[in-house]
């Protein structure tokens, strides 16, 4: 967990916790980078992950649950909302990052980087040139976090989103550069990146993996890429 400078003069009663959760495993037998495409649902394992996190969060003071509009996020958030007797809200700002390779296979060992038609999309990894700018992701994700903090003030909220936007907003809050090696993102399936607010200021960031034992080894944070097994990496 990282602790940020909290300043002074705030009461501990004004503490709000926002858990930013990545959805569970998706049924994707063709290895498509599905991005924002519709009709990609949780696999049976993904539903087990969602249930596991709902159990993990059941004792918490959750008063607000929100999800990206994509099916996999909605399905992940549903058991959490149900466990707390809450309506499930939707925030389009939590959606997956846009990507020009959406709908294609694009992963380790598939030769995508050798195709000339793809080169024009790979010229600037700092922006990145193949998808939604990192800065734009920060703006919308910070907006979603702040809205959830206001809705759950003094309590806790859960927001279900996607790996890249979660990692980017965490990097921004922890003052790291936004461009990065995607293989090194600490944002495993069904993980929780937790932001603690004192008043309106984020004072700490934590990370937990309540469903770690259910996650395939090659999909854990920092795992070595396996040819043919992680084409939808980053979703």
Backbone as numpy.savetxt, mean C-alpha at the origin, in Angstrom:
# Nx Ny Nz CAx CAy CAz Cx Cy Cz
10.48 0.96 13.80 9.63 2.15 13.80 10.51 3.39 13.80
10.14 4.37 12.98 10.87 5.63 12.99 10.07 6.67 13.75
10.77 7.50 14.52 10.13 8.56 15.29 10.57 9.90 14.74
9.60 10.76 14.47 9.89 12.06 13.89 9.79 13.13 14.97
10.29 14.31 14.67 10.26 15.41 15.64 8.83 15.85 15.88
8.34 15.69 17.12 6.93 15.96 17.40 6.66 17.35 17.92
7.69 18.09 18.30 7.46 19.41 18.84 6.90 19.32 20.26
6.19 20.34 20.72 5.67 20.34 22.09 4.34 21.05 22.13
3.69 20.96 23.30 2.45 21.70 23.51 1.20 20.95 23.14
1.32 19.69 22.66 0.15 18.92 22.31 -0.20 17.95 23.43
-1.47 17.66 23.59 -1.92 16.68 24.58 -1.88 15.28 24.00
-1.56 14.31 24.85 -1.58 12.92 24.41 -2.97 12.47 24.01
-3.99 13.17 24.44 -5.36 12.83 24.07 -5.63 13.10 22.60
-4.76 13.86 21.96 -4.95 14.19 20.55 -4.10 13.28 19.67
-3.99 12.01 20.05 -3.23 11.04 19.26 -4.19 10.28 18.35
-3.86 10.25 17.07 -4.65 9.51 16.07 -3.71 8.57 15.33
-4.16 7.36 15.07 -3.35 6.37 14.39 -4.02 5.99 13.07
-3.26 6.04 11.99 -3.77 5.65 10.67 -2.91 4.51 10.14
-3.54 3.36 9.95 -2.87 2.19 9.41 -3.08 2.15 7.90
-2.02 2.19 7.15 -2.08 2.12 5.69 -1.72 0.69 5.30
-2.69 -0.06 4.83 -2.54 -1.49 4.57 -2.45 -1.78 3.08
-1.55 -2.69 2.73 -1.53 -3.21 1.37 -2.51 -4.38 1.28
-3.20 -4.49 0.16 -4.18 -5.57 -0.02 -3.51 -6.95 0.00
-4.32 -7.99 0.07 -3.83 -9.36 0.06 -3.52 -9.86 -1.33
-3.09 -11.11 -1.41 -2.71 -11.71 -2.69 -3.89 -11.72 -3.67
-3.57 -11.49 -4.93 -4.57 -11.40 -5.99 -4.52 -12.66 -6.87
-5.67 -13.10 -7.33 -5.73 -14.22 -8.29 -5.29 -13.69 -9.65
-4.13 -14.12 -10.09 -3.52 -13.57 -11.31 -2.67 -14.64 -11.99
-3.31 -15.72 -12.47 -2.55 -16.86 -12.99 -1.70 -16.54 -14.22
-2.06 -15.48 -14.95 -1.31 -15.14 -16.17 -0.14 -14.19 -15.90
0.04 -13.77 -14.65 1.17 -12.91 -14.33 1.09 -11.54 -14.96
-0.11 -10.97 -15.04 -0.31 -9.66 -15.65 0.01 -8.57 -14.63
0.66 -7.50 -15.08 0.79 -6.31 -14.25 -0.57 -5.60 -14.35
-1.43 -5.84 -13.38 -2.83 -5.46 -13.52 -3.10 -4.00 -13.21
-2.25 -3.35 -12.43 -2.39 -1.90 -12.22 -3.78 -1.49 -11.80
-4.42 -0.65 -12.61 -5.76 -0.15 -12.31 -6.85 -0.91 -13.04
-6.51 -2.02 -13.69 -7.51 -2.78 -14.43 -8.57 -3.34 -13.48
-9.82 -3.39 -13.94 -10.89 -3.96 -13.09 -10.86 -5.48 -13.10
-11.63 -6.06 -12.19 -11.89 -7.50 -12.15 -10.68 -8.34 -11.75
-9.78 -7.77 -10.96 -8.72 -8.56 -10.34 -9.05 -8.66 -8.85
-9.39 -9.88 -8.44 -9.91 -10.12 -7.10 -8.90 -10.87 -6.24
-9.13 -10.88 -4.94 -8.28 -11.64 -4.05 -8.35 -13.13 -4.36
-7.23 -13.80 -4.23 -7.20 -15.25 -4.28 -7.72 -15.80 -2.95
-7.84 -17.11 -2.86 -8.22 -17.70 -1.58 -7.20 -17.35 -0.50
-5.92 -17.38 -0.87 -4.87 -17.00 0.09 -5.01 -15.54 0.47
-5.34 -14.70 -0.50 -5.52 -13.28 -0.23 -6.66 -13.03 0.75
-7.72 -13.81 0.65 -8.83 -13.66 1.60 -8.40 -14.11 3.00
-7.57 -15.14 3.06 -7.04 -15.55 4.36 -6.19 -14.44 4.97
-5.40 -13.77 4.13 -4.59 -12.66 4.62 -5.47 -11.54 5.17
-6.54 -11.21 4.44 -7.44 -10.15 4.88 -8.08 -10.51 6.22
-8.50 -11.76 6.36 -9.11 -12.20 7.62 -8.09 -12.14 8.76
-6.85 -12.51 8.47 -5.82 -12.51 9.50 -5.59 -11.09 10.03
-5.53 -10.12 9.12 -5.30 -8.74 9.56 -6.52 -8.21 10.30
-7.72 -8.61 9.86 -8.93 -8.20 10.59 -8.88 -8.72 12.02
-8.43 -9.96 12.20 -8.29 -10.51 13.55 -7.23 -9.73 14.35
-6.13 -9.41 13.69 -5.05 -8.66 14.34 -5.52 -7.30 14.83
-6.39 -6.66 14.04 -6.85 -5.31 14.36 -8.12 -5.29 15.21
-8.70 -6.44 15.45 -9.98 -6.49 16.17 -9.95 -5.79 17.53
-8.85 -5.89 18.31 -8.85 -5.20 19.61 -8.58 -3.70 19.53
-8.24 -3.22 18.35 -7.85 -1.81 18.22 -9.08 -0.92 18.15
-8.84 0.35 18.40 -9.91 1.35 18.46 -10.16 1.92 17.06
-10.56 1.03 16.14 -10.79 1.43 14.75 -12.17 2.06 14.61
-12.23 3.27 14.10 -13.52 3.95 13.92 -13.78 4.35 12.47
-12.81 4.08 11.57 -12.95 4.54 10.18 -12.16 3.58 9.29
-12.81 3.03 8.26 -12.15 2.11 7.33 -12.41 2.59 5.90
-11.34 2.69 5.13 -11.40 3.24 3.77 -10.58 2.34 2.85
-10.99 2.26 1.58 -10.23 1.46 0.63 -10.15 2.15 -0.72
-9.13 1.80 -1.46 -9.03 2.13 -2.88 -10.27 1.57 -3.59
-10.67 2.16 -4.71 -11.85 1.64 -5.41 -11.63 0.30 -6.11
-10.39 -0.17 -6.22 -10.14 -1.43 -6.91 -10.60 -2.61 -6.07
-11.07 -3.65 -6.77 -11.71 -4.78 -6.09 -10.83 -5.41 -5.02
-9.55 -5.59 -5.31 -8.68 -6.28 -4.36 -8.55 -5.51 -3.04
-8.59 -4.18 -3.12 -8.53 -3.37 -1.91 -9.86 -3.40 -1.16
-10.96 -3.32 -1.89 -12.27 -3.38 -1.27 -12.47 -4.70 -0.54
-12.05 -5.79 -1.17 -12.21 -7.12 -0.58 -11.31 -7.31 0.65
-10.15 -6.68 0.63 -9.25 -6.75 1.79 -9.81 -5.97 2.97
-10.41 -4.82 2.69 -10.91 -3.96 3.76 -12.22 -4.45 4.37
-13.00 -5.22 3.62 -14.34 -5.62 4.06 -14.36 -6.33 5.41
-13.51 -7.36 5.65 -13.57 -8.02 6.96 -13.14 -7.12 8.12
-12.29 -6.14 7.84 -11.88 -5.20 8.89 -13.05 -4.31 9.29
-13.74 -3.77 8.28 -14.91 -2.93 8.56 -15.98 -3.75 9.29
-16.21 -4.97 8.83 -17.24 -5.83 9.43 -16.93 -6.12 10.89
-15.65 -6.38 11.19 -15.26 -6.72 12.56 -15.54 -5.58 13.53
-15.57 -4.35 13.02 -15.79 -3.18 13.89 -17.19 -2.58 13.71
-18.02 -3.26 12.92 -19.38 -2.76 12.71 -19.43 -1.43 11.98
-18.49 -1.24 11.03 -18.38 0.04 10.33 -18.74 -0.10 8.85
-19.18 0.99 8.27 -19.34 1.05 6.82 -17.95 1.15 6.18
-17.81 0.58 5.01 -16.57 0.69 4.26 -16.65 1.90 3.33
-15.74 2.84 3.50 -15.68 4.03 2.66 -14.68 3.81 1.52
-14.83 4.58 0.47 -13.93 4.50 -0.69 -13.30 5.85 -0.94
-11.99 5.85 -1.19 -11.27 7.08 -1.51 -10.42 6.81 -2.74
-10.75 7.48 -3.85 -10.04 7.25 -5.11 -8.57 7.63 -5.02
-8.19 8.44 -4.04 -6.79 8.83 -3.89 -5.90 7.67 -3.46
-6.51 6.59 -2.99 -5.75 5.42 -2.55 -5.47 4.42 -3.68
-5.87 4.74 -4.89 -5.76 3.82 -6.01 -4.30 3.52 -6.36
-4.10 2.41 -7.07 -2.77 2.04 -7.54 -2.20 3.13 -8.45
-0.89 3.23 -8.52 -0.24 4.17 -9.43 -0.50 3.78 -10.88
-0.69 4.76 -11.72 -0.86 4.51 -13.15 0.46 4.01 -13.73
0.39 3.15 -14.76 1.59 2.52 -15.31 1.35 2.16 -16.76
2.25 2.57 -17.66 2.06 2.29 -19.09 2.16 0.81 -19.41
2.74 0.02 -18.51 2.87 -1.41 -18.74 1.68 -2.21 -18.21
0.67 -1.51 -17.74 -0.54 -2.15 -17.26 -1.11 -3.07 -18.34
-1.50 -4.25 -17.93 -2.09 -5.21 -18.88 -1.07 -6.10 -19.55
0.22 -5.88 -19.27 1.28 -6.67 -19.88 2.00 -7.49 -18.80
2.76 -8.48 -19.24 3.68 -9.14 -18.33 4.96 -8.33 -18.34
5.44 -8.02 -17.14 6.63 -7.16 -17.05 7.32 -7.51 -15.75
8.27 -8.41 -15.82 8.93 -8.84 -14.60 10.27 -9.49 -14.88
10.83 -10.09 -13.85 12.15 -10.67 -13.93 12.18 -11.79 -14.95
13.09 -11.68 -15.93 13.33 -12.76 -16.86 12.39 -12.85 -18.04
11.46 -11.87 -18.22 10.53 -11.99 -19.34 10.98 -11.21 -20.57
12.14 -10.55 -20.52 12.69 -9.88 -21.69 12.10 -8.52 -21.99
11.28 -7.99 -21.10 10.61 -6.71 -21.38 11.60 -5.58 -21.58
12.71 -5.60 -20.85 13.69 -4.51 -20.95 14.47 -4.57 -22.26
14.39 -5.66 -22.97 15.11 -5.79 -24.23 14.28 -5.38 -25.44
13.00 -5.05 -25.21 12.11 -4.69 -26.31 12.23 -3.20 -26.62
12.65 -2.84 -27.84 12.83 -1.42 -28.19 11.60 -0.56 -27.95
10.41 -1.12 -28.15 9.18 -0.34 -27.95 9.02 0.13 -26.51
9.67 -0.54 -25.59 9.55 -0.16 -24.17 10.58 0.87 -23.74
11.63 1.07 -24.53 12.74 1.90 -24.08 12.32 3.34 -23.81
11.40 3.85 -24.62 10.99 5.26 -24.47 10.32 5.52 -23.13
9.81 4.44 -22.51 9.14 4.60 -21.23 10.11 4.48 -20.04
11.35 4.17 -20.32 12.31 3.87 -19.25 13.43 4.90 -19.14
13.25 6.04 -19.80 14.35 7.01 -19.89 14.61 7.77 -18.59
13.60 7.87 -17.72 13.77 8.67 -16.51 13.22 7.93 -15.28
14.07 7.15 -14.60 13.60 6.41 -13.43 13.33 7.31 -12.23
13.74 8.57 -12.29 13.58 9.46 -11.15 12.19 10.09 -11.09
11.45 10.05 -12.20 10.13 10.70 -12.23 8.99 9.84 -11.72
8.69 8.62 -12.17 9.31 7.85 -13.25 8.61 8.10 -14.58
9.32 7.83 -15.68 8.78 8.10 -17.00 7.77 7.06 -17.46
7.65 5.92 -16.75 6.73 4.87 -17.18 5.37 4.94 -16.48
5.21 5.90 -15.58 3.94 5.93 -14.88 3.69 7.23 -14.15
2.75 7.20 -13.23 2.36 8.38 -12.46 3.56 8.93 -11.69
3.83 10.22 -11.82 4.97 10.80 -11.10 4.90 10.56 -9.60
6.04 10.30 -9.00 6.09 10.04 -7.56 5.50 11.20 -6.76
5.79 12.43 -7.20 5.29 13.60 -6.47 3.77 13.62 -6.46
3.15 13.24 -7.58 1.70 13.20 -7.63 1.13 12.16 -6.67
1.83 11.03 -6.55 1.40 10.00 -5.61 1.47 10.52 -4.17
2.52 11.25 -3.86 2.66 11.82 -2.52 1.48 12.74 -2.21
1.14 13.61 -3.15 0.08 14.59 -2.92 -1.24 13.91 -2.62
-1.60 12.93 -3.44 -2.91 12.30 -3.24 -2.93 11.40 -2.00
-1.82 10.71 -1.74 -1.79 9.83 -0.58 -1.76 10.63 0.73
-1.04 11.74 0.76 -1.06 12.58 1.95 -2.45 13.15 2.17
-3.15 13.47 1.10 -4.52 13.94 1.22 -5.43 12.89 1.82
-5.26 11.62 1.38 -6.07 10.53 1.91 -5.75 10.27 3.38
-4.47 10.32 3.73 -4.07 10.14 5.13 -4.66 11.24 6.02
-4.54 12.47 5.57 -5.05 13.58 6.38 -6.56 13.50 6.56
-7.28 13.10 5.49 -8.73 12.97 5.59 -9.11 11.88 6.59
-8.38 10.77 6.56 -8.65 9.68 7.51 -8.32 10.10 8.93
-7.23 10.84 9.09 -6.85 11.34 10.42 -7.95 12.23 10.99
-8.52 13.08 10.16 -9.58 13.97 10.62 -10.85 13.18 10.95
-11.15 12.15 10.16 -12.36 11.36 10.37 -12.27 10.51 11.64
-11.05 10.10 11.99 -10.86 9.20 13.15 -10.16 9.89 14.31
-10.16 11.19 14.34 -9.36 11.93 15.31 -9.55 11.40 16.72
-8.42 11.11 17.39 -8.45 10.57 18.72 -8.64 9.06 18.76
-8.77 8.43 17.57 -8.99 6.98 17.47 -8.04 6.41 16.41
-8.49 5.38 15.69 -7.64 4.78 14.67 -8.44 4.56 13.38
-7.72 4.61 12.26 -8.33 4.37 10.95 -7.49 3.36 10.19
-8.13 2.65 9.27 -7.44 1.72 8.37 -7.74 2.13 6.94
-6.67 2.29 6.15 -6.80 2.61 4.73 -6.14 1.48 3.94
-6.86 0.89 2.99 -6.30 -0.20 2.19 -5.94 0.34 0.81
-4.67 0.19 0.46 -4.16 0.74 -0.80 -3.24 -0.28 -1.46
-2.20 0.20 -2.14 -1.36 -0.62 -3.01 0.11 -0.34 -2.72
0.96 -1.28 -3.10 2.35 -1.23 -2.66 3.08 0.06 -3.01
3.08 0.44 -4.27 3.88 1.61 -4.65 3.42 2.90 -3.98
2.13 3.25 -4.01 1.73 4.48 -3.32 2.03 4.47 -1.82
1.89 3.30 -1.20 2.20 3.21 0.23 3.69 3.47 0.47
4.53 2.82 -0.33 5.97 2.99 -0.14 6.41 4.42 -0.43
5.82 5.04 -1.43 6.20 6.40 -1.79 5.82 7.39 -0.70
4.62 7.27 -0.15 4.23 8.23 0.89 5.03 7.98 2.16
5.35 6.74 2.46 6.21 6.48 3.61 7.60 7.07 3.39
8.14 6.91 2.20 9.46 7.47 1.90 9.45 8.99 2.06
8.37 9.61 1.62 8.26 11.07 1.75 8.23 11.49 3.22
7.40 10.81 4.00 7.28 11.16 5.42 8.60 10.95 6.15
9.31 9.87 5.78 10.59 9.57 6.44 11.77 10.28 5.77
11.48 11.18 4.84 12.46 12.06 4.22 13.53 11.29 3.42
13.07 10.23 2.74 13.96 9.51 1.82 13.68 9.95 0.40
14.61 9.71 -0.48 14.38 9.98 -1.89 13.22 9.12 -2.39
12.50 9.60 -3.38 11.33 8.88 -3.86 11.68 7.81 -4.89
12.71 8.03 -5.69 13.11 6.98 -6.63 13.87 5.91 -5.85
13.73 4.65 -6.30 14.20 3.55 -5.48 14.24 2.27 -6.30
14.83 1.24 -5.73 14.82 -0.10 -6.30 13.55 -0.79 -5.81
12.60 -1.11 -6.71 11.33 -1.69 -6.27 11.48 -3.02 -5.53
12.59 -3.71 -5.73 12.80 -4.98 -5.03 13.06 -4.77 -3.54
13.34 -3.54 -3.14 13.69 -3.26 -1.75 12.58 -2.55 -0.98
11.38 -2.48 -1.56 10.28 -1.86 -0.83 9.89 -2.72 0.37
9.73 -2.09 1.50 9.24 -2.80 2.68 7.73 -2.60 2.73
7.04 -3.43 1.99 5.58 -3.31 1.90 5.02 -4.62 1.37
5.12 -5.65 2.18 4.67 -6.99 1.82 3.14 -7.04 1.75
2.62 -8.02 1.03 1.18 -8.23 0.97 0.56 -8.25 2.37
-0.56 -7.53 2.52 -1.32 -7.46 3.76 -0.54 -6.86 4.93
0.51 -6.11 4.62 1.27 -5.44 5.68 0.60 -4.14 6.11
1.01 -3.66 7.28 0.49 -2.41 7.83 1.63 -1.41 8.00
1.52 -0.27 7.34 2.42 0.85 7.57 1.63 1.85 8.40
2.07 2.09 9.61 1.25 2.81 10.59 1.81 4.19 10.88
0.97 5.20 10.69 1.33 6.59 10.93 0.63 7.07 12.21
1.40 7.54 13.16 0.84 8.07 14.40 0.92 9.59 14.37
-0.23 10.22 14.59 -0.33 11.68 14.59 -0.45 12.19 16.02
0.23 13.28 16.30 0.00 14.06 17.50 -0.59 15.38 17.02
-1.88 15.56 17.24 -2.57 16.66 16.59 -2.62 16.38 15.09
-2.09 17.32 14.31 -2.09 17.17 12.86 -0.71 16.79 12.32
0.21 16.45 13.18 1.57 16.17 12.78 1.90 14.68 12.94
2.49 14.09 11.92 2.95 12.70 12.02 4.21 12.68 12.88
4.18 11.86 13.94 5.32 11.81 14.85 6.06 10.48 14.81
5.44 9.45 14.23 6.16 8.19 14.08 5.54 7.36 12.97
6.36 6.46 12.42 5.92 5.53 11.38 6.36 4.13 11.79
5.43 3.20 11.78 5.74 1.82 12.11 5.37 0.88 10.99
5.87 -0.35 11.05 5.61 -1.33 10.00 5.45 -2.71 10.63
4.38 -3.42 10.29 4.16 -4.77 10.79 3.60 -5.64 9.67
3.77 -6.96 9.83 3.29 -7.94 8.84 2.48 -9.00 9.57
1.22 -8.72 9.90 0.40 -9.67 10.66 0.17 -10.99 9.94
0.25 -11.00 8.61 0.01 -12.22 7.84 1.29 -12.75 7.21
2.42 -12.45 7.81 3.71 -12.81 7.20 3.82 -14.30 6.90
3.32 -15.14 7.79 3.45 -16.58 7.59 2.63 -17.09 6.41
1.70 -16.28 5.92 0.89 -16.66 4.76 1.48 -16.18 3.44
2.45 -15.28 3.50 3.00 -14.68 2.28 4.05 -15.61 1.68
3.94 -15.94 0.38 4.97 -16.75 -0.27 6.35 -16.13 -0.09
7.35 -16.95 0.15 8.69 -16.46 0.52 9.25 -15.48 -0.50
9.00 -15.73 -1.80 9.59 -14.86 -2.82 8.92 -13.49 -2.90
7.82 -13.30 -2.16 7.13 -12.02 -2.16 7.36 -11.21 -0.88
8.14 -11.75 0.04 8.46 -11.00 1.25 9.41 -9.84 0.92
9.36 -8.79 1.73 10.22 -7.63 1.51 11.68 -8.06 1.48
12.39 -7.64 0.43 13.81 -7.92 0.33 14.16 -9.28 -0.24
13.15 -10.08 -0.59 13.42 -11.41 -1.14 14.04 -11.30 -2.53
14.86 -12.27 -2.87 15.48 -12.30 -4.18 14.43 -12.61 -5.24
14.36 -11.82 -6.34 13.37 -12.09 -7.38 13.53 -13.49 -7.96
12.40 -14.11 -8.28 12.40 -15.45 -8.86 11.77 -15.37 -10.24
12.48 -15.85 -11.23 12.01 -15.79 -12.61 10.64 -16.44 -12.74
9.70 -15.69 -13.34 8.39 -16.21 -13.61 7.42 -16.17 -12.45
7.85 -15.67 -11.28 6.98 -15.70 -10.11 6.55 -14.33 -9.62
7.11 -13.25 -10.15 6.74 -11.94 -9.60 6.50 -10.92 -10.70
5.81 -11.34 -11.76 5.55 -10.41 -12.87 4.62 -9.27 -12.48
3.79 -9.50 -11.48 2.89 -8.44 -11.05 3.45 -7.69 -9.86
4.76 -7.71 -9.72 5.42 -7.07 -8.58 5.02 -5.60 -8.49
4.77 -5.17 -7.27 4.48 -3.75 -7.06 3.02 -3.41 -7.07
2.13 -4.38 -7.23 0.71 -4.08 -7.30 0.06 -4.01 -5.94
